[in-house]
Amino acid sequence: MATQARSPIRRISLLFVLMAAVPGVALAQADPLRARLPAAVTVKQGMLNVPALSPLWLLPEYAAKYNIQIETVMFQRFADARTALASGDIQLTAFGPQDISLALGQGAKSLVGIAGVGSGNDCLIVRKGEDMKDWKSLADKKIGVGAGSISWLKFAASVQENGLEYNKLKIVNIVGGGGNYLKALQGKEIDMAAVWHPFCAQAIVDGYGAYPTIDHNKSKTVGGLISVLAVNRGFMEKNRDAVQRLVVAYVDVLETARKDPKRWAGIYAEKAGLPENVAAESIRTTQLDATLPLESIKRISKFLSDNGVITRDVSGEVAQSYNYEFLSKATGKTPAQLGLNQ
């Protein structure tokens, strides 16, 4: 009887030994979404040196586990990455939550949003020792903006929601990179800049900037949305298994960065060529989250058309340019839990 009782146990033990010897097979059986693709897939990923997007530098390493080879293509502006994705010159990128709406307004339907990035990153900055305690205090101040940027969108929406008329404010359009906002602030050409990190962080660390009391990341129209991860539609339709694994890898990348902000800051500091204290300040208020709030994106689309940024309202059709299938499978959450109705 003792021999018969031990036999099943021995068989079970042998099974565990065999599974341990072939972990790749065991993992694939346990989670087919993480199975290595039988044939290699090459992807061109658009990349920008933005603090909130710097975890994406890890994506090539994570995607390689699934037989996906990623080539990074650098861009200076979201608009350029959007154009490249629309044309199929790249297959994957992250850009502003307004970019798919802007593309639709121009007739381009080849971009598909598949995941969110998080909230924060954009910031308001004033000179040290000064403050904007409420939105009414902006009435006689000069504000530097970059029309069309996500930081501008957050600012303009916040202004309207707080009872001010944007066209009556003393708006100074800043052309070029974020460094020009800081020069204008230091030169007292403007009193506040609606900009983004790392430029606010640079002003803080260098000792001449301060965050005002008001925060443009809290509007009902936009909220704190930073970015959207998107793929080229043609690539997605032909390579659904690869896109699924890209999203699985992407969710893992965000989790790695969330758990280890020091590593996240270190990656950004290295890639952007910035001191680590500036990089750390740049990511301090950013919350990484793959949730994709579609209702917020619809409100953004309506705001863009109402304010003449795009010539027609695409809020009724923008949902066709977002896909929750891959993110839902990667996270085990429903589209509703991932922002479909938010």
mmCIF file of C-alpha atoms in Angstrom:
data_model
loop_
_atom_site.group_PDB
_atom_site.id
_atom_site.type_symbol
_atom_site.label_atom_id
_atom_site.label_comp_id
_atom_site.label_asym_id
_atom_site.label_seq_id
_atom_site.Cartn_x
_atom_site.Cartn_y
_atom_site.Cartn_z
ATOM 1 C CA MET A 1 0.000 0.000 0.000
ATOM 2 C CA ALA A 2 2.846 2.363 0.819
ATOM 3 C CA THR A 3 4.373 1.808 -2.651
ATOM 4 C CA GLN A 4 1.044 2.520 -4.367
ATOM 5 C CA ALA A 5 0.580 5.734 -2.353
ATOM 6 C CA ARG A 6 4.001 7.069 -3.349
ATOM 7 C CA SER A 7 3.650 6.345 -7.068
ATOM 8 C CA PRO A 8 1.349 9.287 -7.987
ATOM 9 C CA ILE A 9 3.527 11.591 -5.929
ATOM 10 C CA ARG A 10 6.591 10.436 -7.810
ATOM 11 C CA ARG A 11 4.843 11.030 -11.130
ATOM 12 C CA ILE A 12 3.815 14.540 -10.074
ATOM 13 C CA SER A 13 7.351 15.292 -8.908
ATOM 14 C CA LEU A 14 8.738 14.074 -12.232
ATOM 15 C CA LEU A 15 6.292 16.333 -14.063
ATOM 16 C CA PHE A 16 7.500 19.374 -12.129
ATOM 17 C CA VAL A 17 11.107 18.444 -12.880
ATOM 18 C CA LEU A 18 10.329 18.225 -16.611
ATOM 19 C CA MET A 19 8.493 21.567 -16.559
ATOM 20 C CA ALA A 20 11.413 23.198 -14.792
ATOM 21 C CA ALA A 21 13.750 21.813 -17.437
ATOM 22 C CA VAL A 22 11.748 23.468 -20.238
ATOM 23 C CA PRO A 23 10.518 26.763 -18.714
ATOM 24 C CA GLY A 24 9.786 28.305 -22.104
ATOM 25 C CA VAL A 25 7.369 25.517 -22.973
ATOM 26 C CA ALA A 26 5.746 25.653 -19.549
ATOM 27 C CA LEU A 27 5.325 29.436 -19.795
ATOM 28 C CA ALA A 28 3.848 29.227 -23.275
ATOM 29 C CA GLN A 29 1.372 26.594 -22.098
ATOM 30 C CA ALA A 30 0.473 28.671 -19.053
ATOM 31 C CA ASP A 31 0.154 31.955 -20.965
ATOM 32 C CA PRO A 32 -0.047 31.726 -24.772
ATOM 33 C CA LEU A 33 0.122 35.537 -24.990
ATOM 34 C CA ARG A 34 3.751 35.246 -23.915
ATOM 35 C CA ALA A 35 4.671 32.503 -26.374
ATOM 36 C CA ARG A 36 7.577 33.362 -28.659
ATOM 37 C CA LEU A 37 6.493 34.101 -32.221
ATOM 38 C CA PRO A 38 7.521 31.359 -34.660
ATOM 39 C CA ALA A 39 8.912 33.902 -37.142
ATOM 40 C CA ALA A 40 10.778 37.098 -36.311
ATOM 41 C CA VAL A 41 8.944 40.397 -36.734
ATOM 42 C CA THR A 42 10.761 43.698 -37.216
ATOM 43 C CA VAL A 43 9.197 46.895 -35.882
ATOM 44 C CA LYS A 44 10.280 50.508 -36.247
ATOM 45 C CA GLN A 45 9.404 52.391 -33.069
ATOM 46 C CA GLY A 46 9.197 56.174 -33.054
ATOM 47 C CA MET A 47 10.801 57.639 -29.931
ATOM 48 C CA LEU A 48 11.080 61.074 -28.335
ATOM 49 C CA ASN A 49 13.184 62.128 -25.352
ATOM 50 C CA VAL A 50 10.210 62.830 -23.092
ATOM 51 C CA PRO A 51 10.467 61.849 -19.399
ATOM 52 C CA ALA A 52 7.147 60.002 -19.307
ATOM 53 C CA LEU A 53 8.058 58.024 -22.417
ATOM 54 C CA SER A 54 11.570 57.040 -21.341
ATOM 55 C CA PRO A 55 10.452 53.608 -20.030
ATOM 56 C CA LEU A 56 9.865 52.776 -23.703
ATOM 57 C CA TRP A 57 13.629 52.557 -24.108
ATOM 58 C CA LEU A 58 13.218 49.165 -22.382
ATOM 59 C CA LEU A 59 10.680 47.922 -24.923
ATOM 60 C CA PRO A 60 13.211 46.480 -27.428
ATOM 61 C CA GLU A 61 14.681 44.290 -24.670
ATOM 62 C CA TYR A 62 11.273 43.099 -23.477
ATOM 63 C CA ALA A 63 9.892 42.549 -26.986
ATOM 64 C CA ALA A 64 12.948 40.529 -28.031
ATOM 65 C CA LYS A 65 11.719 37.734 -25.737
ATOM 66 C CA TYR A 66 8.843 37.266 -28.173
ATOM 67 C CA ASN A 67 11.002 37.275 -31.326
ATOM 68 C CA ILE A 68 10.231 40.926 -32.092
ATOM 69 C CA GLN A 69 13.173 43.067 -33.163
ATOM 70 C CA ILE A 70 12.641 46.788 -32.536
ATOM 71 C CA GLU A 71 14.542 49.523 -34.347
ATOM 72 C CA THR A 72 14.288 52.943 -32.680
ATOM 73 C CA VAL A 73 13.718 56.012 -34.835
ATOM 74 C CA MET A 74 14.161 59.365 -33.059
ATOM 75 C CA PHE A 75 11.834 62.342 -33.505
ATOM 76 C CA GLN A 76 11.875 65.848 -32.073
ATOM 77 C CA ARG A 77 8.103 66.446 -32.162
ATOM 78 C CA PHE A 78 4.964 64.380 -31.678
ATOM 79 C CA ALA A 79 3.696 65.799 -34.962
ATOM 80 C CA ASP A 80 6.600 64.237 -36.861
ATOM 81 C CA ALA A 81 6.094 60.856 -35.187
ATOM 82 C CA ARG A 82 2.382 61.080 -36.046
ATOM 83 C CA THR A 83 3.148 61.728 -39.707
ATOM 84 C CA ALA A 84 5.604 58.815 -39.853
ATOM 85 C CA LEU A 85 3.119 56.443 -38.228
ATOM 86 C CA ALA A 86 0.312 57.529 -40.549
ATOM 87 C CA SER A 87 2.468 56.839 -43.614
ATOM 88 C CA GLY A 88 3.730 53.496 -42.311
ATOM 89 C CA ASP A 89 7.355 54.625 -42.139
ATOM 90 C CA ILE A 90 7.220 53.458 -38.513
ATOM 91 C CA GLN A 91 4.863 50.902 -36.989
ATOM 92 C CA LEU A 92 4.706 51.992 -33.347
ATOM 93 C CA THR A 93 5.040 55.217 -31.376
ATOM 94 C CA ALA A 94 3.713 57.179 -28.434
ATOM 95 C CA PHE A 95 2.430 60.712 -28.994
ATOM 96 C CA GLY A 96 -0.046 63.196 -27.549
ATOM 97 C CA PRO A 97 -3.648 62.184 -26.748
ATOM 98 C CA GLN A 98 -4.731 64.777 -29.329
ATOM 99 C CA ASP A 99 -2.651 63.375 -32.187
ATOM 100 C CA ILE A 100 -5.057 60.739 -33.507
ATOM 101 C CA SER A 101 -7.815 63.358 -33.510
ATOM 102 C CA LEU A 102 -5.553 65.769 -35.391
ATOM 103 C CA ALA A 103 -4.790 63.042 -37.937
ATOM 104 C CA LEU A 104 -8.478 62.253 -38.396
ATOM 105 C CA GLY A 105 -9.149 65.942 -38.958
ATOM 106 C CA GLN A 106 -6.667 65.743 -41.845
ATOM 107 C CA GLY A 107 -8.310 62.610 -43.238
ATOM 108 C CA ALA A 108 -5.735 60.069 -41.995
ATOM 109 C CA LYS A 109 -7.319 56.910 -40.542
ATOM 110 C CA SER A 110 -4.230 54.718 -40.349
ATOM 111 C CA LEU A 111 -3.436 55.360 -36.662
ATOM 112 C CA VAL A 112 -4.841 53.154 -33.894
ATOM 113 C CA GLY A 113 -4.458 53.886 -30.179
ATOM 114 C CA ILE A 114 -3.835 50.703 -28.187
ATOM 115 C CA ALA A 115 -2.800 51.880 -24.700
ATOM 116 C CA GLY A 116 -2.403 54.915 -22.511
ATOM 117 C CA VAL A 117 0.793 56.108 -20.850
ATOM 118 C CA GLY A 118 -0.330 57.927 -17.719
ATOM 119 C CA SER A 119 -0.819 61.422 -16.340
ATOM 120 C CA GLY A 120 1.354 64.399 -15.487
ATOM 121 C CA ASN A 121 4.553 65.388 -17.323
ATOM 122 C CA ASP A 122 3.155 68.743 -18.484
ATOM 123 C CA CYS A 123 3.679 71.620 -16.097
ATOM 124 C CA LEU A 124 3.252 75.304 -15.356
ATOM 125 C CA ILE A 125 6.292 77.255 -14.212
ATOM 126 C CA VAL A 126 6.746 80.767 -12.787
ATOM 127 C CA ARG A 127 9.754 82.653 -11.450
ATOM 128 C CA LYS A 128 10.864 81.680 -7.970
ATOM 129 C CA GLY A 129 9.193 83.856 -5.339
ATOM 130 C CA GLU A 130 6.126 84.424 -7.517
ATOM 131 C CA ASP A 131 2.866 82.496 -7.688
ATOM 132 C CA MET A 132 -0.469 82.163 -9.477
ATOM 133 C CA LYS A 133 -2.756 81.228 -6.606
ATOM 134 C CA ASP A 134 -5.940 81.075 -8.661
ATOM 135 C CA TRP A 135 -6.935 81.255 -12.320
ATOM 136 C CA LYS A 136 -8.269 84.806 -12.007
ATOM 137 C CA SER A 137 -4.752 85.993 -11.222
ATOM 138 C CA LEU A 138 -3.786 85.271 -14.851
ATOM 139 C CA ALA A 139 -5.810 88.218 -16.140
ATOM 140 C CA ASP A 140 -2.899 90.676 -16.233
ATOM 141 C CA LYS A 141 -0.060 88.172 -16.666
ATOM 142 C CA LYS A 142 1.871 87.212 -19.782
ATOM 143 C CA ILE A 143 1.674 83.470 -20.424
ATOM 144 C CA GLY A 144 3.991 81.601 -22.765
ATOM 145 C CA VAL A 145 2.387 78.738 -24.698
ATOM 146 C CA GLY A 146 3.048 76.509 -27.678
ATOM 147 C CA ALA A 147 -0.285 76.337 -29.494
ATOM 148 C CA GLY A 148 -1.245 72.769 -30.367
ATOM 149 C CA SER A 149 0.920 71.093 -27.715
ATOM 150 C CA ILE A 150 -0.738 68.908 -25.094
ATOM 151 C CA SER A 151 0.400 71.340 -22.382
ATOM 152 C CA TRP A 152 -1.313 74.168 -24.278
ATOM 153 C CA LEU A 153 -4.443 72.043 -24.626
ATOM 154 C CA LYS A 154 -4.532 71.411 -20.873
ATOM 155 C CA PHE A 155 -3.972 75.099 -20.192
ATOM 156 C CA ALA A 156 -6.606 76.378 -22.645
ATOM 157 C CA ALA A 157 -9.186 73.902 -21.332
ATOM 158 C CA SER A 158 -8.441 74.876 -17.729
ATOM 159 C CA VAL A 159 -8.789 78.561 -18.566
ATOM 160 C CA GLN A 160 -12.246 78.059 -20.070
ATOM 161 C CA GLU A 161 -13.426 75.802 -17.247
ATOM 162 C CA ASN A 162 -12.376 78.394 -14.693
ATOM 163 C CA GLY A 163 -14.436 81.177 -16.249
ATOM 164 C CA LEU A 164 -11.765 83.057 -18.225
ATOM 165 C CA GLU A 165 -11.758 83.922 -21.925
ATOM 166 C CA TYR A 166 -8.607 82.599 -23.526
ATOM 167 C CA ASN A 167 -8.567 85.284 -26.236
ATOM 168 C CA LYS A 168 -8.539 88.026 -23.603
ATOM 169 C CA LEU A 169 -5.416 86.717 -21.886
ATOM 170 C CA LYS A 170 -1.946 88.040 -22.669
ATOM 171 C CA ILE A 171 -0.782 85.002 -24.605
ATOM 172 C CA VAL A 172 2.767 84.859 -25.940
ATOM 173 C CA ASN A 173 3.336 82.125 -28.509
ATOM 174 C CA ILE A 174 6.741 80.553 -27.989
ATOM 175 C CA VAL A 175 8.346 79.040 -31.079
ATOM 176 C CA GLY A 176 10.849 76.194 -30.800
ATOM 177 C CA GLY A 177 11.845 73.913 -27.944
ATOM 178 C CA GLY A 178 11.136 74.139 -24.242
ATOM 179 C CA GLY A 179 14.395 75.985 -23.594
ATOM 180 C CA ASN A 180 12.901 79.039 -25.268
ATOM 181 C CA TYR A 181 10.162 79.139 -22.626
ATOM 182 C CA LEU A 182 12.782 79.257 -19.883
ATOM 183 C CA LYS A 183 14.709 82.054 -21.625
ATOM 184 C CA ALA A 184 11.501 84.067 -21.938
ATOM 185 C CA LEU A 185 10.692 83.436 -18.266
ATOM 186 C CA GLN A 186 14.155 84.467 -17.079
ATOM 187 C CA GLY A 187 14.107 87.522 -19.361
ATOM 188 C CA LYS A 188 10.707 88.536 -17.929
ATOM 189 C CA GLU A 189 9.140 88.384 -21.374
ATOM 190 C CA ILE A 190 6.521 86.113 -19.796
ATOM 191 C CA ASP A 191 5.281 85.593 -16.232
ATOM 192 C CA MET A 192 4.350 81.934 -16.578
ATOM 193 C CA ALA A 193 4.996 79.150 -19.076
ATOM 194 C CA ALA A 194 2.686 76.266 -19.973
ATOM 195 C CA VAL A 195 5.412 73.828 -20.840
ATOM 196 C CA TRP A 196 6.525 70.284 -19.998
ATOM 197 C CA HIS A 197 9.306 68.398 -18.296
ATOM 198 C CA PRO A 198 12.311 68.395 -18.233
ATOM 199 C CA PHE A 199 12.095 72.175 -18.671
ATOM 200 C CA CYS A 200 10.143 72.853 -15.488
ATOM 201 C CA ALA A 201 12.520 70.521 -13.668
ATOM 202 C CA GLN A 202 15.533 72.426 -15.016
ATOM 203 C CA ALA A 203 14.114 75.706 -13.726
ATOM 204 C CA ILE A 204 13.394 74.147 -10.325
ATOM 205 C CA VAL A 205 16.804 72.500 -9.947
ATOM 206 C CA ASP A 206 18.647 75.615 -11.185
ATOM 207 C CA GLY A 207 16.832 77.668 -8.558
ATOM 208 C CA TYR A 208 15.010 80.293 -10.628
ATOM 209 C CA GLY A 209 11.671 78.530 -11.184
ATOM 210 C CA ALA A 210 8.708 77.476 -9.053
ATOM 211 C CA TYR A 211 5.463 75.616 -9.578
ATOM 212 C CA PRO A 212 2.403 77.860 -9.166
ATOM 213 C CA THR A 213 -0.556 76.878 -7.023
ATOM 214 C CA ILE A 214 -2.793 76.391 -10.061
ATOM 215 C CA ASP A 215 -2.430 73.113 -11.965
ATOM 216 C CA HIS A 216 -3.535 72.593 -15.561
ATOM 217 C CA ASN A 217 -3.482 68.794 -15.237
ATOM 218 C CA LYS A 218 -6.896 68.789 -13.548
ATOM 219 C CA SER A 219 -9.313 70.003 -16.214
ATOM 220 C CA LYS A 220 -12.462 67.985 -16.904
ATOM 221 C CA THR A 221 -11.812 68.172 -20.642
ATOM 222 C CA VAL A 222 -8.288 66.772 -20.693
ATOM 223 C CA GLY A 223 -7.257 65.811 -17.176
ATOM 224 C CA GLY A 224 -3.615 64.867 -16.788
ATOM 225 C CA LEU A 225 -3.356 62.730 -19.921
ATOM 226 C CA ILE A 226 0.177 62.558 -21.283
ATOM 227 C CA SER A 227 0.263 60.316 -24.258
ATOM 228 C CA VAL A 228 -1.174 57.413 -26.234
ATOM 229 C CA LEU A 229 0.667 54.353 -27.529
ATOM 230 C CA ALA A 230 -0.386 53.785 -31.135
ATOM 231 C CA VAL A 231 0.277 51.451 -34.045
ATOM 232 C CA ASN A 232 -0.118 51.721 -37.787
ATOM 233 C CA ARG A 233 -3.446 50.172 -38.764
ATOM 234 C CA GLY A 234 -2.067 48.217 -41.720
ATOM 235 C CA PHE A 235 0.679 46.723 -39.565
ATOM 236 C CA MET A 236 -1.836 45.838 -36.837
ATOM 237 C CA GLU A 237 -4.187 44.066 -39.238
ATOM 238 C CA LYS A 238 -1.366 41.963 -40.699
ATOM 239 C CA ASN A 239 0.478 41.277 -37.424
ATOM 240 C CA ARG A 240 -2.082 40.923 -34.661
ATOM 241 C CA ASP A 241 -0.037 38.336 -32.745
ATOM 242 C CA ALA A 242 2.987 40.628 -32.812
ATOM 243 C CA VAL A 243 0.940 43.627 -31.664
ATOM 244 C CA GLN A 244 -0.459 41.552 -28.812
ATOM 245 C CA ARG A 245 3.025 40.693 -27.617
ATOM 246 C CA LEU A 246 4.147 44.294 -28.000
ATOM 247 C CA VAL A 247 1.342 45.333 -25.657
ATOM 248 C CA VAL A 248 2.221 42.549 -23.188
ATOM 249 C CA ALA A 249 5.828 43.760 -23.238
ATOM 250 C CA TYR A 250 4.682 47.378 -22.914
ATOM 251 C CA VAL A 251 2.577 46.638 -19.808
ATOM 252 C CA ASP A 252 5.617 44.906 -18.286
ATOM 253 C CA VAL A 253 7.802 47.917 -19.108
ATOM 254 C CA LEU A 254 5.435 50.315 -17.348
ATOM 255 C CA GLU A 255 5.345 48.058 -14.303
ATOM 256 C CA THR A 256 9.154 47.917 -14.202
ATOM 257 C CA ALA A 257 9.379 51.716 -14.285
ATOM 258 C CA ARG A 258 6.668 52.137 -11.641
ATOM 259 C CA LYS A 259 8.428 49.759 -9.270
ATOM 260 C CA ASP A 260 11.870 51.267 -9.832
ATOM 261 C CA PRO A 261 11.636 55.049 -10.376
ATOM 262 C CA LYS A 262 15.377 55.388 -9.785
ATOM 263 C CA ARG A 263 16.051 53.166 -12.784
ATOM 264 C CA TRP A 264 13.424 55.082 -14.771
ATOM 265 C CA ALA A 265 15.120 58.379 -13.936
ATOM 266 C CA GLY A 266 18.513 56.887 -14.758
ATOM 267 C CA ILE A 267 17.328 55.795 -18.203
ATOM 268 C CA TYR A 268 15.947 59.237 -18.917
ATOM 269 C CA ALA A 269 19.075 60.988 -17.651
ATOM 270 C CA GLU A 270 21.268 58.820 -19.892
ATOM 271 C CA LYS A 271 19.164 59.134 -23.043
ATOM 272 C CA ALA A 272 18.443 62.853 -22.660
ATOM 273 C CA GLY A 273 21.943 63.761 -21.475
ATOM 274 C CA LEU A 274 20.630 65.387 -18.290
ATOM 275 C CA PRO A 275 21.839 65.398 -14.674
ATOM 276 C CA GLU A 276 20.103 62.739 -12.607
ATOM 277 C CA ASN A 277 18.578 65.296 -10.231
ATOM 278 C CA VAL A 278 16.850 66.995 -13.187
ATOM 279 C CA ALA A 279 15.676 63.618 -14.488
ATOM 280 C CA ALA A 280 14.349 62.639 -11.055
ATOM 281 C CA GLU A 281 12.393 65.899 -10.748
ATOM 282 C CA SER A 282 11.098 65.420 -14.308
ATOM 283 C CA ILE A 283 9.361 62.139 -13.458
ATOM 284 C CA ARG A 284 8.412 62.881 -9.844
ATOM 285 C CA THR A 285 4.786 63.846 -10.493
ATOM 286 C CA THR A 286 4.157 61.539 -13.460
ATOM 287 C CA GLN A 287 1.908 58.530 -12.871
ATOM 288 C CA LEU A 288 2.392 55.717 -15.392
ATOM 289 C CA ASP A 289 -0.834 53.951 -16.300
ATOM 290 C CA ALA A 290 -1.860 52.042 -19.448
ATOM 291 C CA THR A 291 -5.525 53.036 -19.003
ATOM 292 C CA LEU A 292 -6.946 54.656 -22.138
ATOM 293 C CA PRO A 293 -9.774 57.093 -21.208
ATOM 294 C CA LEU A 294 -11.787 57.293 -24.437
ATOM 295 C CA GLU A 295 -14.415 59.793 -23.259
ATOM 296 C CA SER A 296 -11.628 62.216 -22.341
ATOM 297 C CA ILE A 297 -10.165 61.797 -25.825
ATOM 298 C CA LYS A 298 -13.593 62.514 -27.321
ATOM 299 C CA ARG A 299 -13.779 65.709 -25.257
ATOM 300 C CA ILE A 300 -10.312 66.668 -26.478
ATOM 301 C CA SER A 301 -11.462 66.140 -30.073
ATOM 302 C CA LYS A 302 -14.505 68.362 -29.523
ATOM 303 C CA PHE A 303 -12.386 71.033 -27.862
ATOM 304 C CA LEU A 304 -9.968 71.056 -30.804
ATOM 305 C CA SER A 305 -12.746 71.610 -33.317
ATOM 306 C CA ASP A 306 -14.593 74.150 -31.159
ATOM 307 C CA ASN A 307 -11.397 76.189 -30.937
ATOM 308 C CA GLY A 308 -10.465 75.961 -34.605
ATOM 309 C CA VAL A 309 -7.430 73.698 -34.217
ATOM 310 C CA ILE A 310 -9.036 71.178 -36.583
ATOM 311 C CA THR A 311 -11.579 72.096 -39.225
ATOM 312 C CA ARG A 312 -14.221 69.527 -38.317
ATOM 313 C CA ASP A 313 -15.491 67.732 -35.219
ATOM 314 C CA VAL A 314 -14.174 64.150 -35.178
ATOM 315 C CA SER A 315 -15.402 63.303 -31.670
ATOM 316 C CA GLY A 316 -18.153 61.084 -33.105
ATOM 317 C CA GLU A 317 -15.731 58.923 -35.099
ATOM 318 C CA VAL A 318 -12.586 58.899 -32.980
ATOM 319 C CA ALA A 319 -13.641 55.705 -31.142
ATOM 320 C CA GLN A 320 -13.020 53.782 -34.374
ATOM 321 C CA SER A 321 -9.341 54.672 -34.029
ATOM 322 C CA TYR A 322 -8.906 53.033 -30.608
ATOM 323 C CA ASN A 323 -8.652 49.322 -29.910
ATOM 324 C CA TYR A 324 -8.929 47.785 -26.422
ATOM 325 C CA GLU A 325 -8.534 44.145 -27.500
ATOM 326 C CA PHE A 326 -4.768 43.904 -26.989
ATOM 327 C CA LEU A 327 -4.634 45.815 -23.711
ATOM 328 C CA SER A 328 -7.579 43.869 -22.326
ATOM 329 C CA LYS A 329 -5.881 40.540 -23.039
ATOM 330 C CA ALA A 330 -2.542 41.775 -21.688
ATOM 331 C CA THR A 331 -4.008 42.997 -18.388
ATOM 332 C CA GLY A 332 -6.957 40.664 -17.887
ATOM 333 C CA LYS A 333 -9.210 43.703 -17.497
ATOM 334 C CA THR A 334 -12.335 44.640 -19.427
ATOM 335 C CA PRO A 335 -12.395 47.620 -21.812
ATOM 336 C CA ALA A 336 -14.642 49.385 -19.294
ATOM 337 C CA GLN A 337 -12.008 48.916 -16.582
ATOM 338 C CA LEU A 338 -9.371 50.235 -18.999
ATOM 339 C CA GLY A 339 -11.112 53.531 -19.710
ATOM 340 C CA LEU A 340 -13.675 52.850 -22.446
ATOM 341 C CA ASN A 341 -16.286 54.961 -20.657
ATOM 342 C CA GLN A 342 -13.956 57.409 -18.897
#
